[in-house]
CSV table of C-alpha atoms and ligand atoms in Angstrom, one decimal:
chain,number,residue,atom,x,y,z
A,1,MET,CA,-29.5,-21.0,1.6
A,2,LEU,CA,-26.7,-20.3,-0.8
A,3,ARG,CA,-23.3,-19.3,0.7
A,4,PHE,CA,-21.1,-17.2,-1.5
A,5,GLY,CA,-17.3,-17.0,-1.3
A,6,THR,CA,-14.0,-16.9,-3.1
A,7,SER,CA,-11.6,-19.6,-4.4
A,8,GLY,CA,-8.5,-18.8,-2.4
A,9,ILE,CA,-8.4,-16.2,0.4
A,10,PRO,CA,-9.8,-12.7,-0.5
A,11,ARG,CA,-7.2,-10.4,-2.2
A,12,SER,CA,-7.8,-7.9,0.6
A,13,THR,CA,-6.8,-10.3,3.4
A,14,PRO,CA,-4.1,-8.3,5.3
A,15,ARG,CA,-1.8,-11.3,6.0
A,16,PRO,CA,-1.2,-14.6,4.2
A,17,GLY,CA,-2.8,-17.7,5.5
A,18,THR,CA,-6.2,-19.4,5.5
A,19,GLU,CA,-7.1,-18.3,9.1
A,20,HIS,CA,-6.7,-14.7,8.1
A,21,GLY,CA,-8.7,-15.3,4.9
A,22,ILE,CA,-11.5,-16.8,7.0
A,23,ARG,CA,-11.7,-13.7,9.1
A,24,ARG,CA,-11.5,-11.4,6.1
A,25,THR,CA,-14.3,-13.4,4.5
A,26,ARG,CA,-16.5,-12.7,7.5
A,27,GLU,CA,-15.6,-9.0,7.5
A,28,LEU,CA,-16.6,-8.8,3.8
A,29,GLY,CA,-20.0,-10.3,4.6
A,30,LEU,CA,-19.3,-13.4,2.6
A,31,ASP,CA,-20.2,-16.9,4.1
A,32,HIS,CA,-17.9,-19.3,2.4
A,33,LEU,CA,-14.2,-19.9,1.5
A,34,GLU,CA,-12.8,-22.5,-0.9
A,35,MET,CA,-9.3,-23.4,0.0
A,36,ALA,CA,-7.3,-23.4,-3.3
A,37,TRP,CA,-5.0,-26.3,-2.8
A,38,VAL,CA,-4.5,-26.4,-6.6
A,39,ASN,CA,-0.7,-26.6,-6.4
A,40,GLY,CA,-0.8,-29.3,-3.7
A,41,VAL,CA,-1.0,-29.0,0.0
A,42,LYS,CA,1.3,-29.5,2.9
A,43,MET,CA,-0.2,-28.7,6.3
A,44,SER,CA,0.3,-29.8,9.8
A,45,ASP,CA,-2.6,-31.2,11.8
A,46,ASP,CA,-2.2,-28.3,14.1
A,47,THR,CA,-2.7,-25.8,11.3
A,48,ALA,CA,-5.7,-27.7,10.1
A,49,ASP,CA,-7.2,-27.6,13.6
A,50,ARG,CA,-6.7,-23.8,13.8
A,51,ILE,CA,-8.4,-23.4,10.4
A,52,ALA,CA,-11.4,-25.5,11.7
A,53,ALA,CA,-11.6,-23.4,14.8
A,54,ALA,CA,-11.5,-20.1,12.9
A,55,ALA,CA,-14.2,-21.3,10.4
A,56,ARG,CA,-16.5,-22.3,13.3
A,57,GLU,CA,-16.0,-19.0,15.2
A,58,ASN,CA,-16.6,-16.9,12.1
A,59,GLU,CA,-19.4,-19.1,10.8
A,60,VAL,CA,-17.6,-19.4,7.5
A,61,SER,CA,-18.2,-22.7,5.7
A,62,LEU,CA,-15.3,-24.3,3.9
A,63,THR,CA,-14.6,-26.4,0.8
A,64,ALA,CA,-11.3,-27.3,-0.8
A,65,HIS,CA,-10.1,-27.5,-4.4
A,66,GLY,CA,-7.7,-30.4,-4.9
A,67,PRO,CA,-4.4,-30.3,-6.8
A,68,TYR,CA,-4.4,-29.7,-10.5
A,69,TYR,CA,-1.9,-32.5,-11.2
A,70,ILE,CA,-4.4,-35.3,-10.8
A,71,ASN,CA,-5.1,-37.7,-13.7
A,72,LEU,CA,-7.0,-40.8,-13.0
A,73,CYS,CA,-6.7,-41.8,-16.7
A,74,GLY,CA,-2.9,-41.5,-17.0
A,75,ALA,CA,0.0,-44.0,-16.8
A,76,ALA,CA,0.0,-46.3,-13.8
A,77,ASP,CA,2.5,-44.2,-11.7
A,78,ILE,CA,0.5,-41.0,-12.3
A,79,VAL,CA,-2.8,-42.7,-11.3
A,80,GLU,CA,-1.1,-44.1,-8.2
A,81,ARG,CA,0.1,-40.6,-7.2
A,82,SER,CA,-3.2,-39.0,-8.1
A,83,ARG,CA,-5.0,-41.5,-5.8
A,84,VAL,CA,-2.6,-40.7,-2.9
A,85,ARG,CA,-3.3,-37.0,-3.4
A,86,LEU,CA,-7.0,-37.4,-3.4
A,87,ILE,CA,-7.0,-39.5,-0.2
A,88,ASP,CA,-4.7,-37.0,1.4
A,89,THR,CA,-6.9,-34.0,0.3
A,90,ALA,CA,-9.9,-35.8,1.8
A,91,ARG,CA,-8.2,-36.3,5.1
A,92,LEU,CA,-6.9,-32.7,5.4
A,93,ALA,CA,-10.2,-31.2,4.2
A,94,THR,CA,-12.0,-33.2,6.9
A,95,ARG,CA,-9.5,-32.1,9.5
A,96,CYS,CA,-10.1,-28.4,8.4
A,97,GLY,CA,-13.8,-28.9,8.9
A,98,ALA,CA,-14.5,-28.6,5.1
A,99,GLU,CA,-17.7,-30.1,3.8
A,100,SER,CA,-16.7,-30.9,0.3
A,101,PHE,CA,-13.7,-30.9,-2.0
A,102,CYS,CA,-13.6,-30.8,-5.7
A,103,PHE,CA,-10.9,-31.9,-8.3
A,104,HIS,CA,-10.5,-32.4,-12.0
A,105,ALA,CA,-10.6,-36.2,-12.8
A,106,GLY,CA,-8.1,-36.2,-15.6
A,107,PHE,CA,-7.6,-36.2,-19.4
A,108,TYR,CA,-9.0,-38.6,-22.0
A,109,GLY,CA,-5.5,-38.8,-23.7
A,110,ALA,CA,-5.7,-41.8,-26.1
A,111,LEU,CA,-8.7,-43.4,-24.3
A,112,ASP,CA,-12.2,-43.4,-25.6
A,113,ALA,CA,-14.8,-41.9,-23.3
A,114,ALA,CA,-16.2,-45.2,-22.1
A,115,GLU,CA,-12.7,-46.4,-21.1
A,116,ALA,CA,-11.9,-43.1,-19.3
A,117,ASP,CA,-15.2,-43.3,-17.5
A,118,ALA,CA,-14.5,-46.8,-16.3
A,119,ARG,CA,-11.0,-45.9,-15.1
A,120,VAL,CA,-12.2,-42.9,-13.1
A,121,ARG,CA,-15.0,-44.9,-11.6
A,122,ARG,CA,-12.6,-47.7,-10.5
A,123,GLU,CA,-10.2,-45.2,-8.9
A,124,LEU,CA,-13.0,-43.3,-7.2
A,125,ILE,CA,-14.1,-46.6,-5.6
A,126,THR,CA,-10.6,-47.1,-4.1
A,127,VAL,CA,-10.3,-43.4,-3.0
A,128,CYS,CA,-13.8,-43.5,-1.3
A,129,GLY,CA,-13.0,-46.8,0.4
A,130,GLU,CA,-9.6,-45.7,1.8
A,131,SER,CA,-11.0,-42.2,2.8
A,132,GLU,CA,-13.8,-44.0,4.6
A,133,ARG,CA,-11.3,-46.2,6.5
A,134,GLN,CA,-9.4,-43.1,7.5
A,135,GLY,CA,-12.6,-41.5,8.9
A,136,SER,CA,-12.7,-38.7,6.2
A,137,ARG,CA,-16.3,-37.3,6.1
A,138,VAL,CA,-16.0,-34.8,3.3
A,139,ASP,CA,-17.9,-35.0,0.0
A,140,ILE,CA,-15.7,-36.1,-2.9
A,141,ARG,CA,-16.6,-34.1,-5.9
A,142,PRO,CA,-15.3,-34.5,-9.4
A,143,GLU,CA,-15.8,-31.2,-11.2
A,144,LEU,CA,-17.5,-30.5,-14.5
A,145,THR,CA,-14.5,-29.5,-16.5
A,146,GLY,CA,-14.0,-26.7,-19.1
A,147,LYS,CA,-12.3,-28.5,-22.0
A,148,ALA,CA,-13.2,-31.3,-24.3
A,149,SER,CA,-9.9,-32.9,-23.6
A,150,GLN,CA,-10.7,-33.2,-19.9
A,151,VAL,CA,-12.8,-36.0,-18.5
A,152,GLY,CA,-15.8,-34.5,-16.6
A,153,SER,CA,-18.8,-33.8,-18.8
A,154,LEU,CA,-22.1,-33.3,-16.8
A,155,GLU,CA,-23.2,-36.8,-17.8
A,156,GLU,CA,-19.9,-38.4,-16.6
A,157,VAL,CA,-19.9,-36.5,-13.3
A,158,LEU,CA,-23.6,-37.4,-12.6
A,159,GLY,CA,-22.9,-41.1,-13.5
A,160,TRP,CA,-20.1,-41.4,-10.9
A,161,SER,CA,-22.2,-39.5,-8.4
A,162,ALA,CA,-25.2,-41.7,-8.9
A,163,ASP,CA,-23.2,-44.9,-8.5
A,164,LEU,CA,-20.9,-44.1,-5.6
A,165,PRO,CA,-22.3,-43.0,-2.2
A,166,ARG,CA,-19.6,-40.4,-1.2
A,167,VAL,CA,-19.3,-38.9,-4.6
A,168,ALA,CA,-21.3,-35.9,-5.7
A,169,PRO,CA,-20.9,-33.3,-8.5
A,170,CYS,CA,-19.0,-30.0,-8.4
A,171,VAL,CA,-21.1,-28.1,-11.0
A,172,ASP,CA,-19.0,-25.4,-12.7
A,173,PHE,CA,-21.7,-23.7,-14.9
A,174,SER,CA,-19.0,-21.6,-16.6
A,175,HIS,CA,-17.1,-24.7,-17.6
A,176,ARG,CA,-20.2,-26.3,-19.0
A,177,TYR,CA,-20.7,-23.2,-21.2
A,178,ALA,CA,-17.0,-23.1,-22.3
A,179,ARG,CA,-16.8,-26.9,-22.8
A,180,ALA,CA,-19.8,-26.7,-25.2
A,181,LEU,CA,-18.3,-23.6,-26.9
A,182,GLY,CA,-20.9,-21.2,-25.8
A,183,GLU,CA,-24.0,-23.4,-25.5
A,184,TYR,CA,-25.9,-23.7,-22.2
A,185,ASN,CA,-25.9,-20.0,-21.6
A,186,CYS,CA,-29.6,-19.0,-20.9
A,187,TYR,CA,-32.1,-19.5,-18.1
A,188,ALA,CA,-33.7,-22.5,-19.7
A,189,ASP,CA,-30.4,-24.2,-20.0
A,190,PHE,CA,-29.4,-23.6,-16.5
A,191,ALA,CA,-32.8,-24.8,-15.2
A,192,ALA,CA,-32.4,-27.9,-17.4
A,193,THR,CA,-29.0,-28.6,-16.0
A,194,LEU,CA,-30.4,-28.4,-12.4
A,195,GLU,CA,-33.4,-30.6,-13.4
A,196,ALA,CA,-30.9,-33.2,-14.8
A,197,ILE,CA,-29.0,-33.2,-11.5
A,198,ALA,CA,-32.2,-33.8,-9.5
A,199,ALA,CA,-33.3,-36.5,-12.0
A,200,ALA,CA,-30.0,-38.4,-11.6
A,201,LEU,CA,-29.4,-37.8,-7.9
A,202,GLY,CA,-32.6,-36.8,-6.3
A,203,ARG,CA,-33.9,-33.4,-5.1
A,204,ALA,CA,-31.5,-33.6,-2.1
A,205,ALA,CA,-28.5,-33.0,-4.5
A,206,LEU,CA,-29.9,-29.5,-5.1
A,207,GLU,CA,-30.1,-28.8,-1.4
A,208,ARG,CA,-26.3,-29.4,-1.0
A,209,LEU,CA,-24.7,-28.3,-4.2
A,210,HIS,CA,-21.1,-27.3,-4.8
A,211,ILE,CA,-21.1,-24.7,-7.5
A,212,HIS,CA,-18.5,-22.7,-9.4
A,213,ILE,CA,-19.3,-19.5,-11.2
A,214,SER,CA,-16.9,-17.1,-13.0
A,215,GLY,CA,-16.6,-15.1,-16.1
A,216,ILE,CA,-14.9,-17.2,-18.7
A,217,GLN,CA,-13.5,-17.0,-22.2
A,218,PHE,CA,-13.4,-20.0,-24.5
A,219,GLY,CA,-11.6,-20.9,-27.7
A,220,PRO,CA,-12.0,-23.9,-30.1
A,221,LYS,CA,-10.9,-26.3,-27.4
A,222,GLY,CA,-13.1,-24.9,-24.7
A,223,GLU,CA,-12.0,-23.0,-21.6
A,224,ARG,CA,-9.3,-20.4,-22.2
A,225,ARG,CA,-9.2,-18.3,-19.1
A,226,HIS,CA,-11.4,-17.0,-16.3
A,227,GLU,CA,-12.4,-13.3,-16.5
A,228,PRO,CA,-14.3,-10.8,-14.4
A,229,LEU,CA,-18.1,-11.1,-14.5
A,230,SER,CA,-18.2,-7.5,-15.9
A,231,GLU,CA,-16.4,-8.7,-19.0
A,232,THR,CA,-17.9,-12.0,-19.8
A,233,ALA,CA,-20.5,-13.2,-22.3
A,234,PHE,CA,-21.6,-15.9,-19.8
A,235,ARG,CA,-25.1,-15.0,-18.5
A,236,TRP,CA,-24.5,-15.4,-14.8
A,237,LYS,CA,-27.6,-13.3,-13.8
A,238,GLU,CA,-29.9,-15.9,-15.5
A,239,LEU,CA,-28.0,-18.6,-13.7
A,240,LEU,CA,-28.6,-17.0,-10.4
A,241,ARG,CA,-32.3,-16.6,-11.3
A,242,ALA,CA,-32.4,-20.4,-12.0
A,243,LEU,CA,-30.7,-21.2,-8.7
A,244,LYS,CA,-33.2,-19.0,-6.9
A,245,ASP,CA,-36.3,-20.4,-8.7
A,246,LEU,CA,-35.2,-24.0,-8.1
A,247,ARG,CA,-34.4,-23.2,-4.5
A,248,VAL,CA,-30.9,-24.5,-4.7
A,249,SER,CA,-28.8,-24.5,-1.5
A,250,GLY,CA,-25.1,-25.1,-1.0
A,251,TRP,CA,-21.9,-23.2,-1.8
A,252,VAL,CA,-21.2,-20.8,-4.7
A,253,VAL,CA,-17.5,-20.3,-5.3
A,254,SER,CA,-16.4,-17.5,-7.5
A,255,GLU,CA,-13.3,-18.4,-9.4
A,256,SER,CA,-13.0,-14.9,-11.0
A,257,PRO,CA,-9.8,-13.0,-11.1
A,258,ALA,CA,-11.9,-10.2,-9.5
A,259,MET,CA,-12.0,-12.4,-6.4
A,260,GLU,CA,-14.2,-11.0,-3.6
A,261,ASP,CA,-15.5,-8.1,-5.8
A,262,ASP,CA,-17.2,-10.7,-7.9
A,263,ALA,CA,-18.3,-13.1,-5.0
A,264,LEU,CA,-19.9,-10.1,-3.5
A,265,LEU,CA,-21.5,-9.1,-6.8
A,266,LEU,CA,-23.0,-12.6,-7.1
A,267,GLN,CA,-24.2,-12.6,-3.5
A,268,ARG,CA,-25.8,-9.1,-3.8
A,269,THR,CA,-27.5,-9.9,-7.1
A,270,TYR,CA,-28.8,-13.1,-5.8
A,271,ARG,CA,-30.2,-11.6,-2.5
A,272,ARG,CA,-32.0,-8.8,-4.4
A,273,MET,CA,-33.9,-11.4,-6.4
A,274,ARG,CA,-37.5,-12.1,-5.4
B,301,ZN,ZN1,-11.7,-26.5,-10.8
């Protein structure tokens, strides 16, 4: 089963707050919510417990998007703070009952790809170890990123996932397309990406996959901005077809500015497919 939802609470949520967002998600007929902790998160354990209860009651699954200002390839102090943020995100996400959280690993900066890869891997080992000690149970998912300057190609994300037990990929198909300046935009490409995931991580990875889909615009450096599905050249219907044919399960998060309208459009289109 694929569960569809928004990144951040639906726009039509009557009052602010994740609990209200979870109830609104259920009213809309969506099954999932990604908590957008992109500007950082401060939350009491009490609030987290109430979110977990609301999610259980409404049968809405949860994931989280970690803070944007994480860079595992930066200067020592930045890496240190990034590590703390990741461990904290894992702890809070677990407390909220989330099953997975994603984050952008960082920027190559002056590093070559091999050095950046090694640094991310080293930090992930520390983050996984500390999260384990704290009892965090959530998947730790570096995201396939949308710009050539950002660490997180499909190959990199699969490499970390293959080598580290708690780590799995967050596959943003729109980013893959934007990062490659418009490649990977047809059914055969989407199916090949899914086959590559299964080849690297086993078929089970396709049965619990964290996916992002949105309309997207790109420029010479890759991702420029997300846009509604109705306006994009990204061939999201062919992607849904590939997800259906390869019997992928997990969470599909729409990061579109059209929020729940596009999450519902994805869900409806997918469910009508035979
Ligand atoms: Zn992201």
